[in-house]
XYZ file of C-alpha atoms in Angstrom:
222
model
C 122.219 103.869 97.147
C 120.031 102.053 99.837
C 119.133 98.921 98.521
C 115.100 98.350 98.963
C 113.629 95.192 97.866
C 111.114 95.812 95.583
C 111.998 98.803 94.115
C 115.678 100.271 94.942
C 115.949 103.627 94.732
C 118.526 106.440 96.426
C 118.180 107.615 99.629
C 119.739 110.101 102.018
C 121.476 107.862 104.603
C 124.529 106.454 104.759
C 125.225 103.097 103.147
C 128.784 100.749 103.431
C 131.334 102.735 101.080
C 132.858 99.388 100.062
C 131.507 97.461 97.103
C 131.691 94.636 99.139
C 129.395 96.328 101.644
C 126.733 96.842 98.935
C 127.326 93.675 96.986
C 125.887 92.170 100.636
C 123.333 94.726 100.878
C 122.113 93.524 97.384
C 122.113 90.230 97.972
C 120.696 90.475 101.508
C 117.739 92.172 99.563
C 117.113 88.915 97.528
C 117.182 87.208 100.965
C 114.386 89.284 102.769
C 112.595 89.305 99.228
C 112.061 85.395 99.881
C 110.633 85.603 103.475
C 106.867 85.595 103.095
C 106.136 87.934 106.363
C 107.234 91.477 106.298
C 110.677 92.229 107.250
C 113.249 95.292 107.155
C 116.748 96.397 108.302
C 117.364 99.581 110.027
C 120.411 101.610 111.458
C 120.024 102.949 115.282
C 118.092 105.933 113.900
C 115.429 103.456 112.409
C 115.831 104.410 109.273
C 115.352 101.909 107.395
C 117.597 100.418 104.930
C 115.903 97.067 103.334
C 112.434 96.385 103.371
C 110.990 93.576 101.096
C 107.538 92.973 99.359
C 105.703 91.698 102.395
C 106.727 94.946 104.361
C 105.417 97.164 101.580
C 102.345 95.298 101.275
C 101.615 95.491 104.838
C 101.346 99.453 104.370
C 99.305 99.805 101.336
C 96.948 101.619 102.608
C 98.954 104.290 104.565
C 98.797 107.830 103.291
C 101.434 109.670 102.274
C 103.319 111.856 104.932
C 106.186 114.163 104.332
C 108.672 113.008 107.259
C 106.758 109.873 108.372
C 106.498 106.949 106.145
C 107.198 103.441 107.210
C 109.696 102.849 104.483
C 111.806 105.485 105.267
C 111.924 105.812 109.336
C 110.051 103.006 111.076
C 110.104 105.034 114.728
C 108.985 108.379 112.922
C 105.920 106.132 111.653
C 105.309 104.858 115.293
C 105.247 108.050 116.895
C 104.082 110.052 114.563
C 101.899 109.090 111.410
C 98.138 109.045 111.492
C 97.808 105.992 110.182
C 100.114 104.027 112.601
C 96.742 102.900 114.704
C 95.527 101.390 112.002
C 98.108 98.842 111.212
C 99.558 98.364 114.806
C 96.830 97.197 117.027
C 96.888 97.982 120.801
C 99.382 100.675 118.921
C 100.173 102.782 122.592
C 101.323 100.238 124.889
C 102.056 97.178 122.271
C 104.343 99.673 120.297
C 104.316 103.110 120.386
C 105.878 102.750 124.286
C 108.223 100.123 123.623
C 109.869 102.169 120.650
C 109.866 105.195 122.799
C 112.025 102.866 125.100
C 114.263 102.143 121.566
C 114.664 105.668 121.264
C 115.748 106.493 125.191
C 118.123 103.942 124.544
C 119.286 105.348 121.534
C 119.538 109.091 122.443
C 121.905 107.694 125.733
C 124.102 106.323 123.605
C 124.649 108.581 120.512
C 123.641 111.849 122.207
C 125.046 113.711 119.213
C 123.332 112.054 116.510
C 121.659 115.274 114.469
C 118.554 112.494 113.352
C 117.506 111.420 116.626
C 118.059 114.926 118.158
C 115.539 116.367 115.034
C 113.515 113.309 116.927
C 113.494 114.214 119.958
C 112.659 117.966 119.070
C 109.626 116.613 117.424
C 108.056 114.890 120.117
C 108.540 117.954 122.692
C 106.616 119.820 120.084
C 103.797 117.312 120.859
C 102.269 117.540 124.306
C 100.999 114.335 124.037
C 103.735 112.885 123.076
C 106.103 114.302 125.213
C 103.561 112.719 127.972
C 104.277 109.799 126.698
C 108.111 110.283 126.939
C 108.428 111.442 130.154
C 105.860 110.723 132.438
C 104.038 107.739 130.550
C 107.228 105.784 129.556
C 108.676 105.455 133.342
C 105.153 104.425 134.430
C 105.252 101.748 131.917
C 108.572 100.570 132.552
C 107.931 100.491 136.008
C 104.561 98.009 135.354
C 106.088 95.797 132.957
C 109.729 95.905 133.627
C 112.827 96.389 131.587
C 111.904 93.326 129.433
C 108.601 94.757 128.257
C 110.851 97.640 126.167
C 112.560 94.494 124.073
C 111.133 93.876 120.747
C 112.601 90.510 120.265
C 110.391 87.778 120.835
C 107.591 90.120 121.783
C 104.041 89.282 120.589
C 101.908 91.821 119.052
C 98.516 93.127 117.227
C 98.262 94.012 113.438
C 95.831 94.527 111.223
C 96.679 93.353 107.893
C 95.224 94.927 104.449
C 94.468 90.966 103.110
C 90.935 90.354 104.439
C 91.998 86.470 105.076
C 94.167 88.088 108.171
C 92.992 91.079 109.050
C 93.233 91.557 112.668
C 95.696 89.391 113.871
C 98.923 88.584 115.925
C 102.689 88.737 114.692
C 105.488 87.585 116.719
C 108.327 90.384 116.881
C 111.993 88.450 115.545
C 115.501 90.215 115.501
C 117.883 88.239 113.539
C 120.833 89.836 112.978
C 123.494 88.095 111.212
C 127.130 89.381 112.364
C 128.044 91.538 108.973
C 124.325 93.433 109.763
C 125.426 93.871 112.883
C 129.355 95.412 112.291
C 127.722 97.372 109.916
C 125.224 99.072 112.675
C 121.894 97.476 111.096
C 119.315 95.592 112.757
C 116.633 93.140 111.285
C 113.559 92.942 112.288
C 110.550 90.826 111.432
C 106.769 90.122 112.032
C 105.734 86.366 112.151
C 102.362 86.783 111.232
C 99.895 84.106 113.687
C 98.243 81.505 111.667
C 95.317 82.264 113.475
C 93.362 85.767 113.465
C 91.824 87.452 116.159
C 88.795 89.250 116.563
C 89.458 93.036 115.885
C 89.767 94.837 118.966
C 87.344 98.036 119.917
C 88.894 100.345 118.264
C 89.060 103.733 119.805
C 89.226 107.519 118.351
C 92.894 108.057 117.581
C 94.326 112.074 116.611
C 97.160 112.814 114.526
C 100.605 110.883 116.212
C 98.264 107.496 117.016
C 97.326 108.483 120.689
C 94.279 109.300 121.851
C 92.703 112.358 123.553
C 95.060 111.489 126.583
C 97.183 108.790 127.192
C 95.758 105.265 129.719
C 99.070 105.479 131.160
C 99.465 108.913 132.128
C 96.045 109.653 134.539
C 93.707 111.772 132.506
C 93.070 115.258 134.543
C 90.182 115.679 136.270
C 87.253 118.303 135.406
């Protein structure tokens, strides 16, 4: 069982065998239940194993997709749902690039991993995306430096569902207490400003978030 806040249900990924290990889980729910801005834990796949009220509400709006919902694998969302342009703001280089660097890093170091494998099949099955992954990710890294591929601390667009935010800023915050941590999770969450922002011109976006070609890989002329 995968312990969700606000609304637990099973899932197909593995959770701590020990009823101590789920006891915390449980609890842990309660705790991100309480934070008013949404929040989640995930394993090194990004699949995700909490996620409390303020995470659901964020996605509200987001239609259904049969391998790419932000409840179940926050990087499949990134990368590949519709929709993700419409929550994430500046979605190419303020997120979909820096979680392609989260994957990289994750494919180095658990090369076997079946999940992220299946992940990696599915973006060379996307020319686009597999732009992005091998030719648009160096460039990037190479502009912004190692540091811009870090989440933590990182500032962001959003565009909230509650008309008294809209589009706005969030502030990116790992906090990962040490029995997360020995337990291979992660939490993550967005500090929503106090302060919106004008919404940004938004742009045409395809199936997968990116546009017809990607700003960081040059567009071919003709």
């Amino acid at each position: 069982m995968a312990y969700q806040a606000g609304g637990r249900r099973p899932a197909p990924r593995p959770v701590p065998e020990s009823p101590e290990g789920q006891a915390y889980l449980q609890d842990y729910a309660l705790l991100l239940d309480a934070v008013p801005f949404p929040s989640l834990v995930v394993d090194h796949r990004w699949d995700v194993v909490l996620a409390n009220g303020a995470f659901e509400t964020l996605f509200q709006a987001v239609a259904p997709h049969p391998t790419a919902m932000p409840g179940d694998n926050f990087l499949r969302f990134l990368l590949f749902h519709p929709d993700a342009g419409s929550v994430f703001g500046g979605h190419e280089a303020g997120w979909c690039l820096p979680m392609l660097a989260q994957f990289k890093a994750a494919l180095e170091r658990y090369a076997h991993d079946h999940e992220l494998q299946s992940i990696r099949r599915e973006i060379a099955q996307d020319p686009l995306m597999e732009a992005a992954f091998r030719q648009g990710l160096p460039h990037w890294l190479r502009a912004v430096g190692e540091e811009g591929a870090h989440l933590d601390g990182a500032v962001r667009q959003l565009r909230h569902p509650d008309p008294l935010l809209g589009a706005t800023e969030c502030r990116v915050v790992c906090e990962t207490p040490k029995t997360l941590a020995d337990m291979g999770y992660a939490r993550y969450t967005l500090v929503l400003r106090a302060s919106p922002r004008p919404p940004a011109p938004r742009r045409s976006r395809r199936a997968g978030g990116l546009g017809p070609h990607l700003s960081v890989v040059p567009a071919p002329e003709g």
